Coordinates of C-alpha atoms and ligand atoms in Angstrom, one line a residue:
M1 CA 45.2 24.4 82.9
K2 CA 43.9 21.2 81.4
R3 CA 40.4 21.9 82.6
K4 CA 40.4 25.4 81.0
L5 CA 41.5 23.9 77.7
Y6 CA 38.8 21.4 78.0
G7 CA 36.3 23.9 78.7
I8 CA 37.4 25.9 75.5
V9 CA 37.0 22.8 73.2
V10 CA 33.7 22.1 74.5
A11 CA 32.4 25.6 74.0
A12 CA 33.8 25.7 70.4
L13 CA 31.9 22.4 69.7
Y14 CA 28.8 23.8 71.0
I15 CA 29.2 26.8 68.7
L16 CA 29.9 24.6 65.7
F17 CA 27.0 22.3 66.3
G18 CA 24.8 25.3 66.9
V19 CA 25.7 26.7 63.6
Y20 CA 25.0 23.5 61.9
F21 CA 21.7 22.8 63.6
Y22 CA 20.3 26.3 64.0
H23 CA 21.5 28.2 61.1
D24 CA 19.5 27.6 57.9
P25 CA 21.5 25.5 55.6
M26 CA 19.5 26.2 52.5
I27 CA 18.7 29.6 51.4
L28 CA 16.4 30.4 48.5
K29 CA 16.2 33.7 46.5
N30 CA 12.3 33.6 46.4
T31 CA 9.5 31.9 48.1
S32 CA 7.2 32.5 45.2
L33 CA 8.0 32.7 41.5
T34 CA 6.0 34.0 38.4
V35 CA 7.0 32.4 35.3
E36 CA 5.9 33.3 31.6
M37 CA 3.9 30.6 30.1
G38 CA 5.9 28.6 27.4
S39 CA 9.4 29.9 28.7
H40 CA 12.1 28.1 30.6
L41 CA 12.3 27.4 34.3
D42 CA 15.4 26.1 36.2
P43 CA 14.3 25.6 39.9
Y44 CA 18.0 25.4 40.7
D45 CA 18.4 29.0 39.7
N46 CA 16.3 29.9 42.8
I47 CA 18.8 28.5 45.2
Q48 CA 20.9 31.4 46.8
N49 CA 23.0 29.3 49.1
I50 CA 23.8 25.9 50.6
V51 CA 25.7 25.4 53.8
F52 CA 28.0 22.4 54.0
G53 CA 27.0 21.1 50.5
T54 CA 26.2 22.3 46.9
K55 CA 23.1 22.9 44.8
K56 CA 23.4 19.4 43.4
D57 CA 22.6 17.9 46.8
V58 CA 19.2 19.5 46.9
D59 CA 16.4 17.3 45.8
I60 CA 13.6 19.1 44.0
K61 CA 10.0 17.6 44.0
G62 CA 6.9 18.7 42.3
E63 CA 6.1 19.4 38.6
V64 CA 5.5 22.6 36.7
D65 CA 3.7 22.6 33.6
L66 CA 4.9 25.6 31.5
K67 CA 2.3 24.9 28.8
K68 CA -0.5 25.5 31.1
P69 CA -1.3 28.5 33.3
G70 CA -1.9 27.6 37.0
D71 CA -0.3 27.8 40.5
Y72 CA 2.1 25.0 41.1
V73 CA 4.2 24.1 44.3
I74 CA 7.8 22.8 44.3
T75 CA 9.7 21.6 47.3
Y76 CA 13.3 22.0 48.0
V77 CA 14.8 19.2 50.1
F78 CA 18.2 19.5 51.7
K79 CA 19.4 16.9 54.2
D80 CA 16.3 16.9 56.7
K81 CA 15.1 20.4 55.6
A82 CA 12.2 21.0 53.2
K83 CA 11.1 24.5 51.8
T84 CA 8.1 25.0 49.4
V85 CA 8.0 27.6 46.6
N86 CA 4.8 28.7 44.9
V87 CA 5.2 28.8 41.0
A88 CA 2.6 30.8 39.2
V89 CA 2.6 30.1 35.4
R90 CA 1.0 33.0 33.5
D91 CA 0.6 34.2 30.0
T92 CA 1.2 37.9 29.9
Q93 CA 2.5 38.4 26.4
G94 CA 0.9 39.0 23.3
P95 CA 1.4 36.6 20.2
H96 CA 4.5 36.9 18.1
L97 CA 3.2 38.4 14.8
E98 CA 4.7 39.1 11.6
V99 CA 2.8 40.5 8.5
A100 CA 3.3 41.5 5.0
D101 CA 1.5 44.0 2.7
K102 CA -0.7 42.3 0.0
K103 CA -1.9 42.9 -3.6
F104 CA -5.3 41.0 -4.3
D105 CA -7.6 41.0 -7.2
L106 CA -11.2 41.9 -6.4
N107 CA -12.3 38.1 -6.3
T108 CA -10.0 37.0 -3.5
K109 CA -11.8 36.5 -0.5
I110 CA -9.8 38.4 2.2
R111 CA -9.2 37.2 5.7
P112 CA -7.0 38.6 8.2
E113 CA -4.7 35.5 7.9
C114 CA -3.8 36.5 4.3
F115 CA -1.6 39.2 5.7
V116 CA 0.1 36.9 8.4
T117 CA 3.5 35.5 7.4
K118 CA 4.3 34.2 11.0
V119 CA 2.2 34.0 14.2
S120 CA 2.8 32.1 17.5
D121 CA 1.8 32.1 21.0
A122 CA 2.2 30.0 24.1
S123 CA -1.8 29.9 24.3
E124 CA -4.5 29.7 21.9
F125 CA -5.1 32.9 19.9
E126 CA -7.1 34.4 17.0
V127 CA -6.1 36.7 14.3
S128 CA -8.5 39.5 13.2
F129 CA -8.9 42.9 11.8
D130 CA -9.1 45.6 14.4
K131 CA -12.2 46.9 12.7
K132 CA -14.3 45.7 9.8
P133 CA -12.5 46.9 6.6
D134 CA -14.1 47.8 3.3
L135 CA -12.7 45.0 1.3
D136 CA -14.6 45.9 -1.9
R137 CA -12.8 49.2 -2.4
V138 CA -10.3 49.4 -5.3
G139 CA -6.8 50.8 -4.4
E140 CA -4.6 50.9 -1.4
Q141 CA -5.9 51.1 2.2
K142 CA -4.3 50.5 5.6
L143 CA -5.5 47.8 7.9
K144 CA -4.5 46.8 11.3
I145 CA -4.0 43.0 12.0
V146 CA -4.7 41.9 15.6
A147 CA -3.4 38.8 17.2
K148 CA -5.1 38.1 20.6
D149 CA -4.6 35.2 22.9
I150 CA -7.2 33.7 25.2
Y151 CA -5.8 35.7 28.1
G152 CA -6.5 38.8 26.5
N153 CA -2.8 39.7 25.4
S154 CA -2.7 41.1 22.0
T155 CA -0.2 42.2 19.4
E156 CA -1.1 44.6 16.5
K157 CA 0.6 45.3 13.2
D158 CA -0.2 47.6 10.3
V159 CA -0.5 46.3 6.7
V160 CA -1.3 47.8 3.4
L161 CA -4.0 46.1 1.2
N162 CA -4.0 46.9 -2.6
R163 CA -7.1 45.8 -4.2
I164 CA -6.6 45.6 -8.0
Q165 CA -9.2 45.2 -10.9
D166 CA -7.6 42.3 -12.6
K167 CA -7.6 43.2 -16.4
K168 CA -4.8 40.9 -17.5
P169 CA -5.5 37.3 -18.7
P170 CA -3.4 34.4 -17.9
V171 CA -0.1 33.7 -19.9
F172 CA 0.7 30.6 -21.7
P173 CA 4.1 29.1 -21.1
K174 CA 6.3 28.7 -24.2
I175 CA 5.1 25.2 -25.5
D176 CA 6.9 23.7 -28.4
K177 CA 4.6 20.8 -28.9
L178 CA 2.4 18.6 -26.6
K179 CA 3.1 14.9 -26.8
V180 CA 0.5 12.2 -25.9
M181 CA 0.5 8.6 -26.6
Q182 CA -2.0 7.0 -29.0
G183 CA -5.2 6.1 -27.4
T184 CA -4.3 7.8 -24.0
S185 CA -7.0 8.8 -21.6
E186 CA -4.7 11.5 -20.3
D187 CA -6.2 14.9 -19.8
I188 CA -4.2 17.0 -22.2
S189 CA -5.1 20.3 -20.4
S190 CA -3.0 19.0 -17.4
Q191 CA 0.2 19.4 -19.5
I192 CA -0.5 23.2 -19.9
K193 CA 0.5 25.3 -17.0
V194 CA -0.7 28.8 -17.5
K195 CA 0.2 31.6 -15.0
D196 CA -1.8 34.5 -13.9
D197 CA -0.5 37.6 -12.0
L198 CA -3.5 37.5 -9.5
D199 CA -5.3 34.3 -9.8
P200 CA -3.3 31.5 -8.4
E201 CA -5.3 28.8 -10.0
P202 CA -6.2 30.0 -13.7
K203 CA -8.1 27.4 -15.7
V204 CA -7.3 25.9 -18.9
K205 CA -9.8 24.4 -21.3
I206 CA -9.1 22.6 -24.5
D207 CA -11.1 22.1 -27.7
T208 CA -10.1 18.6 -29.0
S209 CA -12.7 18.3 -31.6
S210 CA -10.0 18.3 -34.3
L211 CA -7.9 15.6 -32.4
D212 CA -8.1 12.0 -33.3
I213 CA -6.3 10.4 -30.3
F214 CA -6.4 6.9 -31.9
T215 CA -4.5 8.2 -35.1
P216 CA -0.9 9.1 -34.8
G217 CA -0.1 12.5 -36.3
L218 CA 0.4 16.1 -35.8
Y219 CA -2.8 18.1 -34.8
T220 CA -3.5 21.7 -33.9
I221 CA -5.9 22.3 -31.0
T222 CA -7.2 25.5 -29.3
A223 CA -6.6 26.0 -25.6
K224 CA -8.4 28.7 -23.6
A225 CA -7.0 30.1 -20.4
S226 CA -9.3 32.0 -17.9
D227 CA -8.7 33.7 -14.6
R228 CA -11.4 34.2 -12.1
S229 CA -11.8 37.8 -13.0
G230 CA -13.1 36.7 -16.3
N231 CA -10.1 37.5 -18.5
D232 CA -9.6 34.9 -21.3
K233 CA -6.8 34.1 -23.6
D234 CA -7.1 31.6 -26.7
Q235 CA -3.9 29.9 -27.9
S236 CA -3.4 27.5 -30.8
L237 CA -1.2 24.4 -29.7
E238 CA 0.3 21.6 -31.7
V239 CA -0.3 18.1 -30.2
E240 CA 1.6 15.1 -31.6
V241 CA -0.2 11.9 -31.0
V242 CA 2.7 9.6 -30.8
P243 CA 2.3 5.9 -32.1
N244 CA 1.5 3.3 -29.3
P245 CA 3.3 0.2 -30.4
E246 CA 0.5 -2.1 -29.0
Y247 CA -1.8 -0.4 -31.5
S248 CA 0.1 -1.5 -34.6
E249 CA 0.5 -5.1 -33.4
K250 CA -2.1 -7.9 -32.9
V251 CA -2.3 -8.2 -28.9
V252 CA -4.2 -10.5 -26.8
Y253 CA -4.7 -9.3 -23.2
L254 CA -5.4 -12.3 -21.1
T255 CA -7.2 -11.0 -18.0
F256 CA -8.2 -12.9 -14.8
D257 CA -11.0 -11.6 -12.5
D258 CA -12.0 -12.6 -9.0
G259 CA -8.7 -14.2 -7.9
L260 CA -6.8 -15.1 -5.9
S261 CA -7.3 -18.8 -5.2
E262 CA -5.4 -22.1 -5.8
N263 CA -6.4 -21.8 -9.5
T264 CA -4.3 -18.7 -9.6
K265 CA -1.2 -20.8 -9.0
E266 CA -2.3 -23.1 -11.9
V267 CA -2.8 -20.3 -14.3
L268 CA 0.7 -18.7 -13.2
D269 CA 2.3 -22.1 -14.2
I270 CA 0.7 -22.2 -17.6
L271 CA 1.6 -18.7 -18.3
K272 CA 5.2 -19.4 -17.3
K273 CA 5.4 -22.5 -19.6
H274 CA 4.3 -20.4 -22.5
K275 CA 6.4 -17.4 -21.5
V276 CA 3.6 -15.1 -21.8
K277 CA 2.1 -12.3 -19.7
A278 CA -1.4 -11.5 -18.5
T279 CA -3.3 -9.3 -16.1
F280 CA -4.9 -10.4 -12.6
F281 CA -7.8 -8.0 -11.6
V282 CA -7.5 -9.1 -7.8
T283 CA -9.9 -9.1 -4.9
G284 CA -9.4 -8.8 -1.3
H285 CA -11.8 -11.4 0.0
D286 CA -9.6 -14.5 0.1
E287 CA -6.9 -13.8 2.5
N288 CA -5.3 -17.2 1.9
H289 CA -3.7 -16.9 -1.5
R290 CA -2.3 -13.4 -1.4
E291 CA 1.2 -14.6 -2.0
Y292 CA 0.3 -15.2 -5.6
I293 CA -0.1 -11.6 -6.1
K294 CA 3.5 -11.1 -5.3
E295 CA 4.4 -14.2 -7.6
A296 CA 2.4 -12.8 -10.5
Y297 CA 4.1 -9.4 -10.0
D298 CA 7.5 -10.9 -9.8
Q299 CA 6.8 -12.7 -13.0
G300 CA 5.9 -9.5 -14.8
H301 CA 2.2 -9.9 -14.9
A302 CA 0.1 -6.7 -14.3
I303 CA -1.8 -6.4 -11.1
G304 CA -5.1 -4.7 -11.6
L305 CA -7.9 -3.9 -9.2
H306 CA -11.2 -5.6 -9.3
S307 CA -12.7 -5.0 -5.8
Y308 CA -11.8 -5.6 -2.2
T309 CA -15.1 -7.1 -1.2
H310 CA -16.9 -7.8 -4.6
D311 CA -20.0 -7.0 -2.8
Y312 CA -22.1 -5.4 -5.5
A313 CA -24.8 -3.9 -2.8
K314 CA -21.9 -2.4 -0.9
I315 CA -19.6 -1.0 -3.5
Y316 CA -22.4 0.4 -5.9
S317 CA -24.3 1.9 -3.0
S318 CA -22.3 5.3 -3.8
T319 CA -19.3 6.6 -5.5
D320 CA -17.7 7.1 -2.0
A321 CA -18.4 3.5 -1.2
Y322 CA -16.9 2.5 -4.5
F323 CA -13.6 4.4 -4.0
A324 CA -13.4 3.3 -0.3
D325 CA -13.4 -0.4 -1.6
L326 CA -11.0 0.4 -4.4
D327 CA -8.6 2.2 -2.0
A328 CA -8.8 -0.9 0.3
V329 CA -7.7 -3.3 -2.5
N330 CA -5.1 -0.9 -3.8
D331 CA -3.6 -0.7 -0.3
M332 CA -3.5 -4.3 -0.2
V333 CA -1.7 -4.4 -3.6
E334 CA 0.8 -1.9 -2.5
E335 CA 1.3 -3.7 0.6
I336 CA 2.2 -6.7 -1.2
T337 CA 4.1 -5.4 -4.3
G338 CA 5.4 -2.1 -3.0
Q339 CA 3.5 -0.4 -5.8
R340 CA 0.0 1.0 -6.4
S341 CA -2.1 0.0 -9.3
D342 CA -3.7 2.3 -11.7
I343 CA -5.7 0.0 -13.8
L344 CA -8.9 -1.5 -12.8
R345 CA -12.0 -3.5 -13.9
F346 CA -15.5 -2.9 -12.5
P347 CA -17.2 -5.8 -10.8
G348 CA -19.6 -6.8 -13.5
G349 CA -17.9 -4.6 -16.1
S350 CA -18.8 -0.9 -16.6
S351 CA -21.9 -2.2 -18.6
N352 CA -23.3 -4.2 -15.7
R353 CA -27.0 -3.7 -15.0
V354 CA -26.9 -4.8 -11.3
S355 CA -25.4 -1.5 -9.9
A356 CA -28.6 0.4 -10.9
N357 CA -30.4 -1.5 -8.1
Y358 CA -28.2 0.1 -5.5
S359 CA -27.6 3.6 -7.1
K360 CA -29.1 4.8 -10.3
G361 CA -26.5 6.3 -12.8
I362 CA -23.6 5.2 -10.7
M363 CA -21.7 3.6 -13.8
S364 CA -21.6 6.8 -15.7
Q365 CA -20.3 8.7 -12.5
L366 CA -17.8 6.2 -11.8
T367 CA -16.3 5.6 -15.2
D368 CA -15.7 9.4 -15.4
R369 CA -14.3 9.7 -12.0
V370 CA -11.8 6.8 -12.0
I371 CA -10.2 8.6 -15.3
K372 CA -10.1 11.8 -13.2
E373 CA -8.5 10.1 -10.3
G374 CA -5.7 8.8 -12.7
Y375 CA -7.0 5.2 -13.3
Q376 CA -7.8 3.4 -16.5
Y377 CA -10.4 0.9 -16.6
F378 CA -10.8 -2.1 -19.0
D379 CA -13.7 -4.1 -20.1
W380 CA -13.5 -6.9 -22.4
N381 CA -14.4 -7.6 -26.1
V382 CA -14.1 -11.3 -25.7
S383 CA -15.6 -13.5 -22.8
S384 CA -14.5 -16.9 -22.2
G385 CA -17.7 -17.7 -20.9
D386 CA -16.4 -19.2 -17.6
A387 CA -18.8 -16.9 -15.8
E388 CA -21.8 -18.8 -17.0
G389 CA -21.5 -21.3 -14.3
N390 CA -19.0 -23.2 -12.3
D391 CA -18.7 -26.3 -14.5
V392 CA -18.5 -24.6 -18.0
P393 CA -17.2 -27.3 -20.2
K394 CA -13.5 -26.8 -21.2
D395 CA -14.4 -27.0 -24.9
R396 CA -17.0 -24.4 -24.7
I397 CA -14.5 -22.0 -23.0
I398 CA -12.1 -22.8 -25.9
E399 CA -14.7 -22.1 -28.4
L400 CA -15.7 -18.8 -26.9
S401 CA -12.2 -17.6 -26.4
C402 CA -10.6 -18.3 -29.6
T403 CA -11.5 -15.7 -32.3
D404 CA -9.7 -13.8 -34.9
A405 CA -12.3 -11.0 -35.0
Y406 CA -10.3 -8.5 -33.4
D407 CA -6.6 -7.4 -33.7
H408 CA -6.8 -6.5 -29.9
V409 CA -8.4 -9.1 -27.9
N410 CA -9.2 -8.3 -24.3
L411 CA -10.1 -11.8 -23.1
L412 CA -12.0 -12.3 -19.9
F413 CA -11.3 -15.2 -17.5
H414 CA -11.9 -15.8 -13.8
D415 CA -9.4 -17.4 -11.6
S416 CA -11.5 -18.0 -8.6
S417 CA -11.5 -21.3 -6.9
P418 CA -14.4 -23.1 -8.8
K419 CA -12.8 -22.3 -12.2
D420 CA -11.0 -25.6 -13.0
S421 CA -12.2 -25.8 -16.4
T422 CA -10.8 -22.4 -17.2
V423 CA -7.3 -23.8 -16.1
A424 CA -7.9 -26.7 -18.3
A425 CA -8.8 -24.7 -21.4
L426 CA -5.9 -22.2 -21.0
D427 CA -3.1 -24.0 -22.7
T428 CA -5.1 -24.6 -26.0
I429 CA -6.4 -20.8 -26.0
I430 CA -2.7 -19.5 -25.6
Q431 CA -1.5 -21.8 -28.3
Y432 CA -4.4 -20.7 -30.7
Y433 CA -3.4 -17.1 -30.2
K434 CA 0.4 -17.8 -30.5
D435 CA -0.3 -19.6 -33.9
K436 CA -2.1 -16.5 -35.1
G437 CA 0.8 -14.3 -34.5
Y438 CA -0.8 -12.4 -31.5
K439 CA 1.5 -10.7 -28.8
F440 CA 0.6 -11.3 -25.2
Y441 CA 1.0 -8.1 -23.1
P442 CA 0.2 -7.2 -19.6
L443 CA -2.3 -4.2 -19.4
T444 CA -1.0 -0.8 -18.6
K445 CA -2.6 2.5 -18.5
D446 CA -1.6 3.1 -22.2
S447 CA -2.9 -0.2 -23.4
Y448 CA -5.6 -0.5 -26.1
I449 CA -8.6 0.6 -24.4
C450 CA -11.6 -1.6 -24.2
H451 CA -14.7 0.2 -22.8
H452 CA -18.3 -1.0 -22.8
S453 CA -21.3 1.4 -22.8
T454 CA -22.6 2.1 -19.5
V455 CA -26.4 1.2 -19.3
N456 CA -27.8 3.0 -16.2
Ligands
ZN1 ZN1 -15.8 -10.3 -10.8

């Protein structure tokens, strides 16, 4: 009896082990998969059944890049069993394409993209017309937009193009009165935003011949708005030139070029003692004294741009080279003060004759372009003479600097390292202007403009 029972137990164990070892413990749904490119793939979804375990016990090896079509292999490992599955990533679908009907004037260059409001695909694609349309035809026409990916899958959508002969001029907004600051270099036309039904960028030109920007008062100017189809509209506009307080006062603008150096610190101390403000047109070539920019800025002095390199041959070789250098010095200023500067002084002033050696006519181009780019540049009407050499006597600097010839004095100094006599003369010069009743202001874009004539 006992022997019989023993025999049954052994037989049962054989069956159980047999199931365990010989029956497949991991059953997959597919041995190969095709997946749409850009879609989602969870390889665990391909597991049908696991004997004596769960899906989580399966280790899956191998990478499938769903952004790149190709043939990939992943391996499922469960206990000591491994199975491989081929995964084919393919792009079989056309791009997703949304379009809209459009109305354009005859001057609009029409490309298929003009009609597309949304388009996307897992692969690279191109948008085109199904056939070359007659884009010069006035009126409505039906067009077909095709988006085709690099695997040849395409999507087509119909649109209606309405070509219109634009006969309506732009419309002026309701403008009560334009206001500009006395002496401003601001482009007044930028304040006038006209609208056109078909030209997204209508132009405005103003005739300012009746306007004296330096004398406060009310003026009438004429503005002309034009669209690209040649429709014009004239409009009279009132412009108020608002008094600039700096113009009615006697002001001295103390300006320091070529810093920073240890002399900058001396200058700052003297300005602090006198409680007056000045302007520093800084350079970037001395990395050791940049903390004085922050100090000057924090004390309320103006930080203007002179040049990063102050290398005439480089900065005056082309307008692009000039602006690259200007951007570099402005980046430096912004990094230190947190604010970009919009005032500058050209190395050598706008009247320098050196720049013509590197690029003829460049100063006329630069003086125009800096204003267009939103800067104001300042020359000087009184020079301290400290650029005549490195040891200009203190008394000569005082003599040249002190004059009552102007109500607005833009006084040129240098605070580079050799200019010790400038520092020595400064106290007397400040006292001179104080006694004469001058105010000391840092320069801003609205300050009294002092421009030389360009000579190239
Ligand atoms: Zn300079």
